[in-house]
Coordinates of C-alpha atoms in Angstrom, one line a residue:
Chain A
X1191 CA 5.0 21.2 -10.3
X1192 CA 7.3 23.8 -11.8
X1193 CA 6.3 27.3 -12.5
X1194 CA 7.5 27.9 -16.1
X1195 CA 4.7 26.1 -17.7
X1196 CA 3.0 27.2 -20.9
X1197 CA -0.7 27.9 -20.8
X1198 CA -2.4 25.5 -23.2
X1199 CA -6.0 24.4 -22.8
X1200 CA -5.6 21.8 -25.5
X1201 CA -3.7 19.8 -22.8
X1202 CA -7.2 18.7 -21.7
X1203 CA -7.2 16.3 -24.6
X1204 CA -4.2 14.5 -23.1
X1205 CA -5.9 14.2 -19.8
X1206 CA -9.2 13.1 -21.3
X1207 CA -8.6 9.3 -21.3
X1208 CA -7.6 9.4 -17.6
X1209 CA -10.6 11.6 -16.9
X1210 CA -13.1 9.3 -18.6
X1211 CA -11.7 6.1 -16.9
X1212 CA -11.5 7.5 -13.4
X1213 CA -14.9 9.3 -13.7
X1214 CA -16.5 6.1 -14.8
X1215 CA -15.1 4.4 -11.7
X1216 CA -15.5 7.3 -9.3
X1217 CA -18.4 9.5 -10.2
X1218 CA -21.0 6.9 -11.1
X1219 CA -20.5 4.8 -7.9
X1220 CA -20.3 7.9 -5.8
X1221 CA -23.6 9.2 -7.2
X1222 CA -25.1 5.8 -6.6
X1223 CA -24.0 6.1 -2.9
X1224 CA -25.4 9.6 -2.7
X1225 CA -28.7 8.3 -4.2
X1226 CA -29.0 5.6 -1.6
X1227 CA -28.1 7.8 1.2
X1228 CA -31.2 9.9 0.9
X1229 CA -33.7 7.1 0.3
X1230 CA -35.4 4.3 2.0
X1231 CA -35.6 1.0 0.1
X1232 CA -38.2 -1.7 0.3
X1233 CA -37.5 -5.2 -1.1
X1234 CA -34.6 -3.6 -2.9
X1235 CA -36.5 -2.0 -5.7
X1236 CA -39.0 0.5 -4.2
X1237 CA -37.5 3.7 -3.0
X1238 CA -38.8 6.6 -0.9
X1239 CA -37.0 9.9 -0.4
X1240 CA -35.9 10.2 3.2
X1241 CA -33.8 13.4 3.2
X1242 CA -31.1 13.5 5.9
X1243 CA -32.6 10.8 8.1
X1244 CA -29.8 8.3 7.6
X1245 CA -27.1 10.9 8.1
X1246 CA -28.7 11.9 11.5
X1247 CA -29.1 8.2 12.4
X1248 CA -25.4 7.4 11.6
X1249 CA -24.0 10.5 13.3
X1250 CA -25.9 9.7 16.4
X1251 CA -25.3 6.0 16.3
X1252 CA -23.2 4.5 19.1
X1253 CA -22.0 1.8 16.8
X1254 CA -20.5 4.4 14.4
X1255 CA -18.9 6.3 17.2
X1256 CA -17.4 3.1 18.6
X1257 CA -16.0 2.1 15.2
X1258 CA -14.6 5.5 14.6
X1259 CA -13.0 5.6 18.0
X1260 CA -11.4 2.1 17.4
X1261 CA -10.2 3.4 14.0
X1262 CA -8.6 6.5 15.5
X1263 CA -7.0 4.4 18.2
X1264 CA -5.6 1.9 15.7
X1265 CA -4.3 4.7 13.4
X1266 CA -2.6 6.5 16.3
X1267 CA -1.0 3.4 17.6
X1268 CA 0.5 2.2 14.4
X1269 CA 1.7 5.7 13.5
X1270 CA 3.4 6.0 16.9
X1271 CA 5.2 2.7 16.4
X1272 CA 5.9 2.6 12.6
X1273 CA 7.3 6.1 12.1
X1274 CA 10.1 6.1 14.8
X1275 CA 10.9 2.4 14.1
X1276 CA 11.1 3.0 10.3
X1277 CA 13.3 6.0 10.8
X1278 CA 15.5 4.1 13.2
X1279 CA 16.0 1.2 10.8
X1280 CA 16.6 3.5 7.9
X1281 CA 19.4 5.3 9.9
X1282 CA 21.2 2.0 10.6
X1283 CA 20.9 0.5 7.1
X1284 CA 24.1 0.1 5.0
X1285 CA 24.6 2.9 2.4
X1286 CA 26.6 1.0 -0.2
X1287 CA 27.8 -2.5 -1.0
X1288 CA 26.0 -5.7 -1.8
X1289 CA 23.9 -5.6 1.4
X1290 CA 21.9 -2.6 0.2
X1291 CA 20.1 -4.7 -2.4
X1292 CA 19.6 -7.6 0.0
X1293 CA 18.1 -5.3 2.6
X1294 CA 15.8 -3.5 0.1
X1295 CA 14.5 -6.7 -1.5
X1296 CA 13.9 -8.5 1.8
X1297 CA 12.3 -5.5 3.5
X1298 CA 10.0 -4.7 0.5
X1299 CA 8.7 -8.3 0.5
X1300 CA 5.8 -7.8 3.0
X1301 CA 4.5 -4.9 0.9
X1302 CA 3.9 -7.2 -2.1
X1303 CA 2.0 -10.0 -0.3
X1304 CA -1.7 -9.9 -1.1
X1305 CA -3.5 -8.4 1.9
X1306 CA -5.7 -11.4 2.7
X1307 CA -2.5 -13.6 2.6
X1308 CA -1.0 -11.2 5.1
X1309 CA -4.0 -11.8 7.3
X1310 CA -3.8 -15.6 6.7
X1311 CA 0.0 -15.6 7.5
X1312 CA -0.6 -13.9 10.8
X1313 CA -3.6 -16.1 11.5
X1314 CA -1.6 -19.3 11.3
X1315 CA 1.4 -17.6 12.9
X1316 CA -0.4 -16.4 16.0
X1317 CA -3.0 -19.2 16.6
X1318 CA -2.4 -20.6 20.1
X1319 CA -3.0 -24.1 18.9
X1320 CA -0.3 -24.5 16.1
X1321 CA 1.1 -21.0 15.5
X1322 CA 4.7 -20.2 16.4
X1323 CA 3.9 -16.9 18.0
X1324 CA 0.8 -18.2 19.9
X1325 CA 2.8 -21.2 21.2
X1326 CA 5.8 -19.1 22.2
X1327 CA 3.8 -16.5 24.2
X1328 CA 1.8 -19.2 25.9
X1329 CA 5.0 -21.1 26.5
X1330 CA 6.3 -18.1 28.4
X1331 CA 3.4 -18.5 30.8
X1332 CA 1.4 -15.6 29.4
X1333 CA -2.1 -16.6 28.5
X1334 CA -2.6 -15.5 24.9
X1335 CA -5.5 -16.2 22.5
X1336 CA -6.4 -13.5 19.9
X1337 CA -9.6 -15.2 18.9
X1338 CA -11.0 -14.9 22.5
X1339 CA -9.4 -11.9 24.2
X1340 CA -9.9 -8.4 22.8
X1341 CA -6.5 -7.2 24.1
X1342 CA -4.7 -10.0 22.5
X1343 CA -6.6 -9.4 19.2
X1344 CA -5.5 -5.8 19.3
X1345 CA -1.9 -6.7 20.0
X1346 CA -1.9 -9.1 17.1
X1347 CA -3.5 -6.6 14.8
X1348 CA -1.0 -3.9 15.6
X1349 CA 1.9 -6.3 15.4
X1350 CA 0.6 -7.5 12.0
X1351 CA 0.4 -3.9 10.7
X1352 CA 3.9 -3.1 11.9
X1353 CA 5.1 -6.2 10.2
X1354 CA 3.3 -5.3 7.0
X1355 CA 3.9 -1.6 6.6
X1356 CA 7.0 -0.4 8.6
X1357 CA 9.0 -1.3 5.5
X1358 CA 7.3 1.5 3.6
X1359 CA 8.4 4.0 6.2
X1360 CA 11.9 2.5 6.0
X1361 CA 12.1 2.8 2.3
X1362 CA 10.9 6.4 2.3
X1363 CA 13.2 7.5 5.1
X1364 CA 16.1 5.6 3.5
X1365 CA 15.5 7.4 0.1
X1366 CA 15.5 10.7 2.0
X1367 CA 18.8 9.9 3.7
X1368 CA 20.4 8.8 0.5
X1369 CA 19.6 12.2 -1.0
X1370 CA 21.8 14.0 1.6
X1371 CA 25.1 15.0 0.0
X1372 CA 28.3 13.6 1.7
X1373 CA 29.6 17.2 2.1
X1374 CA 27.0 17.8 4.9
X1375 CA 28.4 14.9 6.9
X1376 CA 32.0 16.1 6.3
X1377 CA 31.0 19.6 7.5
X1378 CA 29.4 18.1 10.6
X1379 CA 32.6 16.1 11.2
X1380 CA 34.8 19.2 11.0
X1381 CA 32.4 21.0 13.4
X1382 CA 32.7 18.0 15.7
X1383 CA 28.9 17.5 15.8
X1384 CA 27.6 14.7 18.0
X1385 CA 25.6 11.8 16.6
X1386 CA 22.4 13.4 17.9
X1387 CA 23.3 16.8 16.4
X1388 CA 23.8 15.2 13.0
X1389 CA 20.4 13.5 13.3
X1390 CA 18.6 16.6 14.6
X1391 CA 20.1 19.3 12.4
X1392 CA 21.0 17.4 9.2
X1393 CA 19.2 14.2 8.7
X1394 CA 15.8 15.1 10.2
X1395 CA 15.3 18.3 8.3
X1396 CA 16.4 16.6 5.1
X1397 CA 13.9 13.8 5.7
X1398 CA 11.1 16.1 6.5
X1399 CA 9.4 15.9 3.1
X1400 CA 9.5 12.1 2.8
X1401 CA 8.5 11.7 6.4
X1402 CA 5.4 14.0 5.8
X1403 CA 4.5 11.6 3.0
X1404 CA 5.2 8.6 5.1
X1405 CA 3.0 9.8 7.9
X1406 CA 0.1 10.9 5.6
X1407 CA 0.3 7.7 3.5
X1408 CA 0.1 5.5 6.6
X1409 CA -2.7 7.7 8.0
X1410 CA -4.8 7.3 4.9
X1411 CA -4.1 3.7 4.3
X1412 CA -4.7 2.7 7.9
X1413 CA -8.0 4.5 7.6
X1414 CA -8.9 2.3 4.7
X1415 CA -7.7 -1.0 6.2
X1416 CA -10.1 -3.8 5.6
X1417 CA -8.8 -7.1 4.3
X1418 CA -6.1 -7.9 6.8
X1419 CA -8.1 -7.5 10.0
X1420 CA -11.1 -9.1 8.3
X1421 CA -9.1 -12.2 7.6
X1422 CA -7.2 -12.2 10.9
X1423 CA -10.0 -11.5 13.4
X1424 CA -13.1 -10.9 11.3
X1425 CA -13.7 -7.8 13.5
X1426 CA -13.9 -9.9 16.7
X1427 CA -13.9 -11.1 19.3
X1428 CA -17.3 -9.4 19.6
X1429 CA -16.8 -6.1 17.9
X1430 CA -13.5 -5.3 19.5
X1431 CA -11.5 -5.0 16.2
X1432 CA -14.3 -3.8 14.0
X1433 CA -12.7 -0.9 12.2
X1434 CA -14.6 1.6 10.0
X1435 CA -14.3 -0.4 6.7
X1436 CA -15.3 -3.7 8.3
X1437 CA -18.3 -2.1 10.0
X1438 CA -19.3 -0.5 6.7
X1439 CA -19.1 -3.8 4.7
X1440 CA -21.0 -5.6 7.5
X1441 CA -23.9 -3.1 7.2
X1442 CA -23.8 -2.8 3.4
X1443 CA -23.3 -6.3 2.2
X1444 CA -24.1 -8.3 5.3
X1445 CA -27.4 -6.6 6.4
X1446 CA -28.1 -4.9 3.1
X1447 CA -29.1 -1.7 4.9
X1448 CA -28.4 0.4 1.9
X1449 CA -29.5 3.8 3.3
X1450 CA -27.4 3.8 6.5
X1451 CA -24.5 2.2 4.8
X1452 CA -24.5 4.8 2.1
X1453 CA -24.8 7.7 4.6
X1454 CA -21.9 6.2 6.6
X1455 CA -19.9 5.8 3.3
X1456 CA -20.3 9.5 2.6
X1457 CA -19.4 10.6 6.1
X1458 CA -16.4 8.3 6.0
X1459 CA -15.4 9.5 2.5
X1460 CA -15.7 13.2 3.6
X1461 CA -13.3 12.5 6.5
X1462 CA -10.8 10.9 4.1
X1463 CA -11.3 13.8 1.7
X1464 CA -10.5 16.3 4.4
X1465 CA -7.3 14.4 5.3
X1466 CA -6.4 14.2 1.6
X1467 CA -6.7 18.0 1.3
X1468 CA -4.4 18.5 4.2
X1469 CA -2.0 16.0 2.6
X1470 CA -2.1 17.8 -0.7
X1471 CA -1.7 21.3 0.8
X1472 CA 1.2 20.3 3.0
X1473 CA 2.9 18.5 0.2
X1474 CA 2.6 21.2 -2.5
X1475 CA 3.7 23.8 0.0
X1476 CA 6.8 21.7 0.8
X1477 CA 7.5 21.3 -2.9
X1478 CA 7.1 25.0 -3.6
X1479 CA 9.7 25.7 -0.8
X1480 CA 12.4 23.3 -2.2
Chain B
X1191 CA 30.4 0.9 7.5
X1192 CA 27.9 3.7 7.2
X1193 CA 28.6 7.4 6.7
X1194 CA 26.7 8.2 9.8
X1195 CA 28.8 5.7 11.7
X1196 CA 31.9 7.4 10.4
X1197 CA 30.7 10.7 11.6
X1198 CA 29.9 9.2 15.0
X1199 CA 33.2 7.5 15.3
X1200 CA 35.2 10.7 15.1
X1201 CA 34.3 12.7 18.1
X1202 CA 36.0 16.1 18.2
X1203 CA 37.5 16.3 21.7
X1204 CA 39.5 13.2 21.9
X1205 CA 40.4 10.3 19.8
X1206 CA 41.1 8.1 22.7
X1207 CA 41.1 4.4 22.4
X1208 CA 38.2 4.0 24.7
X1209 CA 36.0 6.2 22.5
X1210 CA 37.1 4.5 19.4
X1211 CA 36.3 1.1 20.9
X1212 CA 32.9 2.5 21.8
X1213 CA 32.3 3.7 18.3
X1214 CA 33.4 0.3 16.9
X1215 CA 30.9 -1.4 19.2
X1216 CA 28.2 1.0 17.9
X1217 CA 29.0 0.0 14.3
X1218 CA 28.4 -3.6 15.3
X1219 CA 25.2 -2.6 17.0
X1220 CA 23.9 -0.6 14.0
X1221 CA 24.4 -3.6 11.8
X1222 CA 22.2 -5.6 14.1
X1223 CA 19.1 -3.3 13.8
X1224 CA 18.2 -4.1 10.2
X1225 CA 19.2 -7.7 10.7
X1226 CA 16.8 -8.1 13.6
X1227 CA 14.1 -6.3 11.6
X1228 CA 14.6 -8.6 8.7
X1229 CA 14.5 -11.6 11.0
X1230 CA 11.1 -10.3 12.4
X1231 CA 9.8 -10.0 8.8
X1232 CA 11.0 -13.4 7.8
X1233 CA 9.8 -15.5 10.8
X1234 CA 6.0 -15.4 9.9
X1235 CA 7.0 -16.2 6.2
X1236 CA 9.1 -19.1 7.4
X1237 CA 6.2 -20.4 9.4
X1238 CA 4.0 -20.2 6.3
X1239 CA 6.6 -22.1 4.3
X1240 CA 7.0 -24.6 7.1
X1241 CA 3.3 -25.3 7.1
X1242 CA 3.1 -25.6 3.3
X1243 CA 5.4 -28.6 3.4
X1244 CA 3.4 -30.4 6.1
X1245 CA 0.4 -32.6 5.8
X1246 CA -2.8 -31.3 7.3
X1247 CA -2.7 -34.1 9.9
X1248 CA 0.8 -33.1 11.0
X1249 CA -0.2 -29.4 11.3
X1250 CA -3.2 -30.2 13.5
X1251 CA -1.6 -33.1 15.3
X1252 CA 1.9 -32.1 16.3
X1253 CA 3.8 -28.9 16.8
X1254 CA 7.2 -28.8 15.2
X1255 CA 9.5 -26.1 13.9
X1256 CA 10.2 -28.0 10.7
X1257 CA 8.2 -30.6 8.7
X1258 CA 8.7 -34.1 9.9
X1259 CA 6.9 -35.7 7.0
X1260 CA 8.2 -33.4 4.3
X1261 CA 5.6 -33.3 1.5
X1262 CA 5.1 -31.5 -1.8
X1263 CA 1.4 -32.7 -1.9
X1264 CA 0.0 -29.2 -1.1
X1265 CA 1.9 -27.6 -4.0
X1266 CA 1.0 -30.6 -6.2
X1267 CA -2.7 -30.0 -5.5
X1268 CA -2.4 -26.3 -6.5
X1269 CA -0.7 -26.9 -9.8
X1270 CA -3.0 -29.7 -10.8
X1271 CA -6.4 -28.4 -9.5
X1272 CA -7.8 -26.0 -12.1
X1273 CA -9.7 -24.0 -9.5
X1274 CA -6.4 -23.2 -7.8
X1275 CA -4.2 -22.5 -10.8
X1276 CA -6.8 -20.6 -12.6
X1277 CA -7.0 -18.3 -9.6
X1278 CA -3.3 -17.5 -10.1
X1279 CA -3.8 -17.0 -13.9
X1280 CA -6.8 -14.7 -13.2
X1281 CA -4.9 -12.6 -10.8
X1282 CA -1.9 -12.2 -13.1
X1283 CA -4.3 -11.5 -16.0
X1284 CA -6.1 -8.6 -14.4
X1285 CA -3.1 -7.2 -12.7
X1286 CA -1.2 -7.1 -16.0
X1287 CA -4.1 -5.7 -17.9
X1288 CA -4.6 -3.0 -15.3
X1289 CA -0.9 -2.1 -15.3
X1290 CA -0.8 -1.7 -19.1
X1291 CA -4.1 0.3 -19.1
X1292 CA -3.1 2.6 -16.2
X1293 CA 0.4 3.4 -17.4
X1294 CA -0.7 4.0 -21.0
X1295 CA -3.4 6.5 -20.2
X1296 CA -1.4 8.0 -17.5
X1297 CA 1.5 8.9 -19.8
X1298 CA -0.1 11.6 -21.8
X1299 CA -2.0 13.0 -18.8
X1300 CA 1.2 13.1 -16.7
X1301 CA 2.9 14.9 -19.6
X1302 CA 0.1 17.5 -19.7
X1303 CA 0.4 18.1 -16.0
X1304 CA 4.1 18.4 -16.0
X1305 CA 4.4 20.7 -19.1
X1306 CA 1.2 22.7 -19.4
X1307 CA -1.0 25.0 -17.4
X1308 CA -4.7 24.6 -18.3
X1309 CA -8.1 25.5 -17.0
X1310 CA -8.7 23.6 -13.8
X1311 CA -5.4 21.7 -13.8
X1312 CA -4.8 21.9 -10.1
X1313 CA -8.3 20.9 -9.1
X1314 CA -8.2 18.0 -11.5
X1315 CA -4.9 16.8 -10.1
X1316 CA -6.3 17.0 -6.5
X1317 CA -9.5 15.2 -7.6
X1318 CA -7.4 12.4 -9.1
X1319 CA -5.5 12.1 -5.9
X1320 CA -8.6 11.8 -3.8
X1321 CA -9.5 8.7 -5.7
X1322 CA -6.2 7.1 -4.5
X1323 CA -7.4 7.9 -1.0
X1324 CA -11.0 6.6 -1.4
X1325 CA -11.6 3.6 0.8
X1326 CA -12.6 0.7 -1.6
X1327 CA -15.1 -0.5 1.0
X1328 CA -17.3 2.5 0.1
X1329 CA -17.3 1.5 -3.6
X1330 CA -17.8 -2.2 -3.2
X1331 CA -21.6 -2.3 -3.6
X1332 CA -22.0 0.4 -6.3
X1333 CA -19.2 -1.3 -8.3
X1334 CA -21.0 -4.6 -8.2
X1335 CA -24.2 -2.9 -9.6
X1336 CA -22.3 -0.8 -12.1
X1337 CA -20.3 -3.6 -13.6
X1338 CA -23.3 -6.0 -13.6
X1339 CA -25.4 -3.4 -15.5
X1340 CA -22.8 -3.0 -18.2
X1341 CA -22.4 -6.8 -18.5
X1342 CA -18.8 -6.9 -17.4
X1343 CA -19.4 -8.7 -14.1
X1344 CA -17.0 -11.7 -13.6
X1345 CA -14.5 -10.7 -16.3
X1346 CA -10.8 -9.7 -16.0
X1347 CA -11.7 -6.4 -17.7
X1348 CA -14.0 -5.5 -14.9
X1349 CA -11.4 -6.0 -12.2
X1350 CA -8.7 -4.3 -14.3
X1351 CA -11.0 -1.3 -14.9
X1352 CA -12.1 -1.1 -11.2
X1353 CA -8.5 -1.0 -10.1
X1354 CA -7.9 2.0 -12.3
X1355 CA -9.7 3.9 -9.6
X1356 CA -6.6 4.0 -7.5
X1357 CA -3.9 3.0 -9.9
X1358 CA -4.4 5.7 -12.6
X1359 CA -4.0 8.5 -10.0
X1360 CA -0.9 6.8 -8.6
X1361 CA 0.6 6.3 -12.1
X1362 CA -0.1 10.0 -13.1
X1363 CA 1.5 11.1 -9.8
X1364 CA 4.6 9.0 -10.2
X1365 CA 5.1 9.8 -13.9
X1366 CA 4.5 13.5 -13.4
X1367 CA 7.3 13.5 -10.9
X1368 CA 9.7 11.8 -13.2
X1369 CA 8.7 14.0 -16.2
X1370 CA 9.2 17.2 -14.2
X1371 CA 12.7 16.1 -13.7
X1372 CA 13.4 16.2 -17.5
X1373 CA 14.3 19.7 -18.5
X1374 CA 11.9 21.5 -20.8
X1375 CA 14.7 22.5 -23.1
X1376 CA 14.8 18.9 -24.4
X1377 CA 11.2 19.3 -25.7
X1378 CA 12.0 22.6 -27.3
X1379 CA 15.2 21.5 -29.0
X1380 CA 13.3 18.5 -30.4
X1381 CA 10.6 20.7 -31.9
X1382 CA 13.3 23.0 -33.4
X1383 CA 14.9 20.0 -34.9
X1384 CA 11.7 19.3 -36.7
X1385 CA 10.4 16.4 -34.6
X1386 CA 6.6 16.0 -34.6
X1387 CA 5.0 15.7 -31.1
X1388 CA 4.3 12.0 -31.6
X1389 CA 7.8 11.2 -32.8
X1390 CA 9.4 13.3 -30.0
X1391 CA 7.2 11.6 -27.4
X1392 CA 8.0 8.0 -28.4
X1393 CA 11.6 8.3 -29.7
X1394 CA 13.0 10.8 -27.2
X1395 CA 10.8 11.4 -24.2
X1396 CA 9.7 7.9 -23.3
X1397 CA 13.3 6.5 -23.3
X1398 CA 14.3 9.4 -21.0
X1399 CA 11.7 8.4 -18.4
X1400 CA 12.0 4.7 -18.8
X1401 CA 12.9 4.4 -15.1
X1402 CA 9.8 6.2 -14.1
X1403 CA 7.6 4.0 -16.3
X1404 CA 9.2 1.0 -14.5
X1405 CA 8.4 2.4 -11.1
X1406 CA 4.9 3.3 -12.1
X1407 CA 4.3 -0.1 -13.6
X1408 CA 5.7 -1.7 -10.5
X1409 CA 3.3 0.1 -8.1
X1410 CA 0.3 -0.4 -10.4
X1411 CA 1.0 -4.2 -10.6
X1412 CA 1.7 -4.3 -6.8
X1413 CA -1.6 -2.6 -5.8
X1414 CA -3.6 -4.5 -8.3
X1415 CA -2.0 -7.8 -7.1
X1416 CA -2.6 -7.2 -3.4
X1417 CA -6.1 -5.8 -3.5
X1418 CA -8.9 -8.2 -2.6
X1419 CA -12.1 -6.4 -1.7
X1420 CA -13.0 -5.1 -5.2
X1421 CA -11.6 -8.1 -7.0
X1422 CA -13.7 -10.4 -4.9
X1423 CA -16.8 -8.3 -5.3
X1424 CA -16.6 -8.1 -9.1
X1425 CA -16.0 -11.8 -9.8
X1426 CA -17.7 -15.1 -9.1
X1427 CA -16.3 -18.1 -11.0
X1428 CA -14.7 -17.3 -14.3
X1429 CA -12.3 -14.5 -13.2
X1430 CA -12.0 -15.3 -9.5
X1431 CA -8.6 -14.1 -8.1
X1432 CA -6.3 -16.4 -6.1
X1433 CA -7.0 -14.4 -3.0
X1434 CA -10.7 -15.1 -3.2
X1435 CA -10.1 -18.8 -3.9
X1436 CA -8.2 -18.9 -0.6
X1437 CA -10.9 -17.3 1.4
X1438 CA -13.4 -19.8 -0.1
X1439 CA -11.2 -22.7 1.0
X1440 CA -11.3 -21.5 4.6
X1441 CA -15.1 -21.3 4.6
X1442 CA -16.0 -24.4 2.7
X1443 CA -13.6 -27.2 3.4
X1444 CA -13.0 -26.2 7.0
X1445 CA -9.3 -26.2 7.5
X1446 CA -7.3 -27.4 4.6
X1447 CA -4.3 -25.6 6.1
X1448 CA -1.5 -27.2 4.2
X1449 CA -2.9 -26.2 0.8
X1450 CA -3.8 -22.8 2.1
X1451 CA -0.2 -22.2 3.3
X1452 CA 1.2 -23.4 0.0
X1453 CA -1.2 -21.1 -1.9
X1454 CA -0.1 -18.2 0.3
X1455 CA 3.5 -19.0 -0.2
X1456 CA 3.0 -19.0 -4.0
X1457 CA 1.3 -15.6 -3.9
X1458 CA 4.6 -14.1 -2.6
X1459 CA 6.6 -15.3 -5.6
X1460 CA 5.4 -12.8 -8.3
X1461 CA 6.0 -10.0 -5.8
X1462 CA 9.5 -11.2 -5.0
X1463 CA 10.4 -11.5 -8.7
X1464 CA 9.1 -8.0 -9.5
X1465 CA 10.9 -6.5 -6.5
X1466 CA 14.2 -8.1 -7.6
X1467 CA 14.0 -6.5 -11.0
X1468 CA 13.1 -3.0 -9.9
X1469 CA 15.2 -2.9 -6.6
X1470 CA 17.4 -0.1 -7.9
X1471 CA 14.5 2.0 -8.9
X1472 CA 12.4 1.5 -5.7
X1473 CA 14.5 3.9 -3.7
X1474 CA 14.5 6.4 -6.5
X1475 CA 10.8 6.2 -7.0
X1476 CA 10.3 6.8 -3.3
X1477 CA 12.9 9.5 -3.2
X1478 CA 10.7 11.5 -5.5
X1479 CA 8.1 11.2 -2.9
X1480 CA 5.5 9.9 -5.3
X1481 CA 3.6 7.0 -3.9

């Protein structure tokens, strides 16, 4: 946001439609959740005030801790793989010519596949019975079955997410690289900078802003992930791939435990909110600097 | 050849033949990385296509890298069975509705954020963004109750409105970025020339940010198209999205894998078409860092 803006409170009228629509979708459901989180329900229509009981229950529940831990492990793993891989691919992509369009279109393809279809594609791709990946790994003499073995399920889940989302990092990093003027490279050439020096002192600093966005977007979105693991493994085998969202939906819609589910929703939402705040602060600070 | 490769191929100390040969080999190598990555992306999609042209018996009975009894029966089933093709029409309907709705309300709001300072503007902007970050799983149940109580359950409008939760903030964010790139002097000149706000906005301003509108519409359509949890929660029969028809197929008729694969393959088509049209804008939209 630029600094030379006129003060005009009538601008609120222009924001009003957005405000009404988003408030309808965000405030009413959120208040419903808050309402449930402090009450006990009987037969779905009789409610008693319970105070912070559900919050204490959720915060002390081993099940929540386990799901949160799995979630953190998943997010850390995919970030550690997708960010360096995405940057590496963006660095080696062509800069001009007909191949640019081909690369962009083919790489963006996984981003536009409905999330349950992504799960379904990986399901039939990785099944040991008739999936190409499952057959290939078992053919190499390694026992692999993601529906039975927790480790294999994790491997498949991470591989699926890398397949699905690395392109986002590639596109962001690529856009950052394209914004570097050619003069920088010529200067580096005159100075005789090594390939590593060019990356370290020209490309990386110039990509900083887009990379911040890439990291934070992947962080948020991996925290929300639901459909793909749900279709791929259904949270199993056992509970081994039950991430936060899956656990939440299991409690809320499966067992209809509204109180604990609502309390868990709020704790979950507050965590995401805290991360969003960091995201927003970092981003606006970067923007103010440039 | 890439610019970076050019830089790398001119080391300062010597321009010896060995070094140049090494550099040339590196160019060959760097071409390989995106190629291998694209191969990795395409293999699962190939497997899906492969299955979609097989009969269910062949899928379950034999293992082959290409269909032995090549059949269009799976696709035929989808285009003739109303449950299947209505799923597609429903998904396209609510995604389009949502795109139009999100972009049209986001336009004035984005203009306000990019041009004016008003009471609580920064807080409002952050609050909007938090909705992009809110996990839909949290809202699934309250959404079901809310839309049931206002009588919109199982309509396209319900899904289109629900997806506004994350698409409006996104559209505002993208458009604000593009609008801030247009110099303010253009607005001022137009007013001096006697343009009314409305005339200026539609005749001058909107054409200037047409690219941005394209990018915003692309992302709105994309996120509405790929989302399943809310779409599934808010519909039962009349407005059921294709994604939900697919999950039903898994649970009810056991494994009708060929049809499932064909349906999956067809869900990729709209995305591929949309990407093709906006390919030149994608990088620009990302470059603004607004996703």
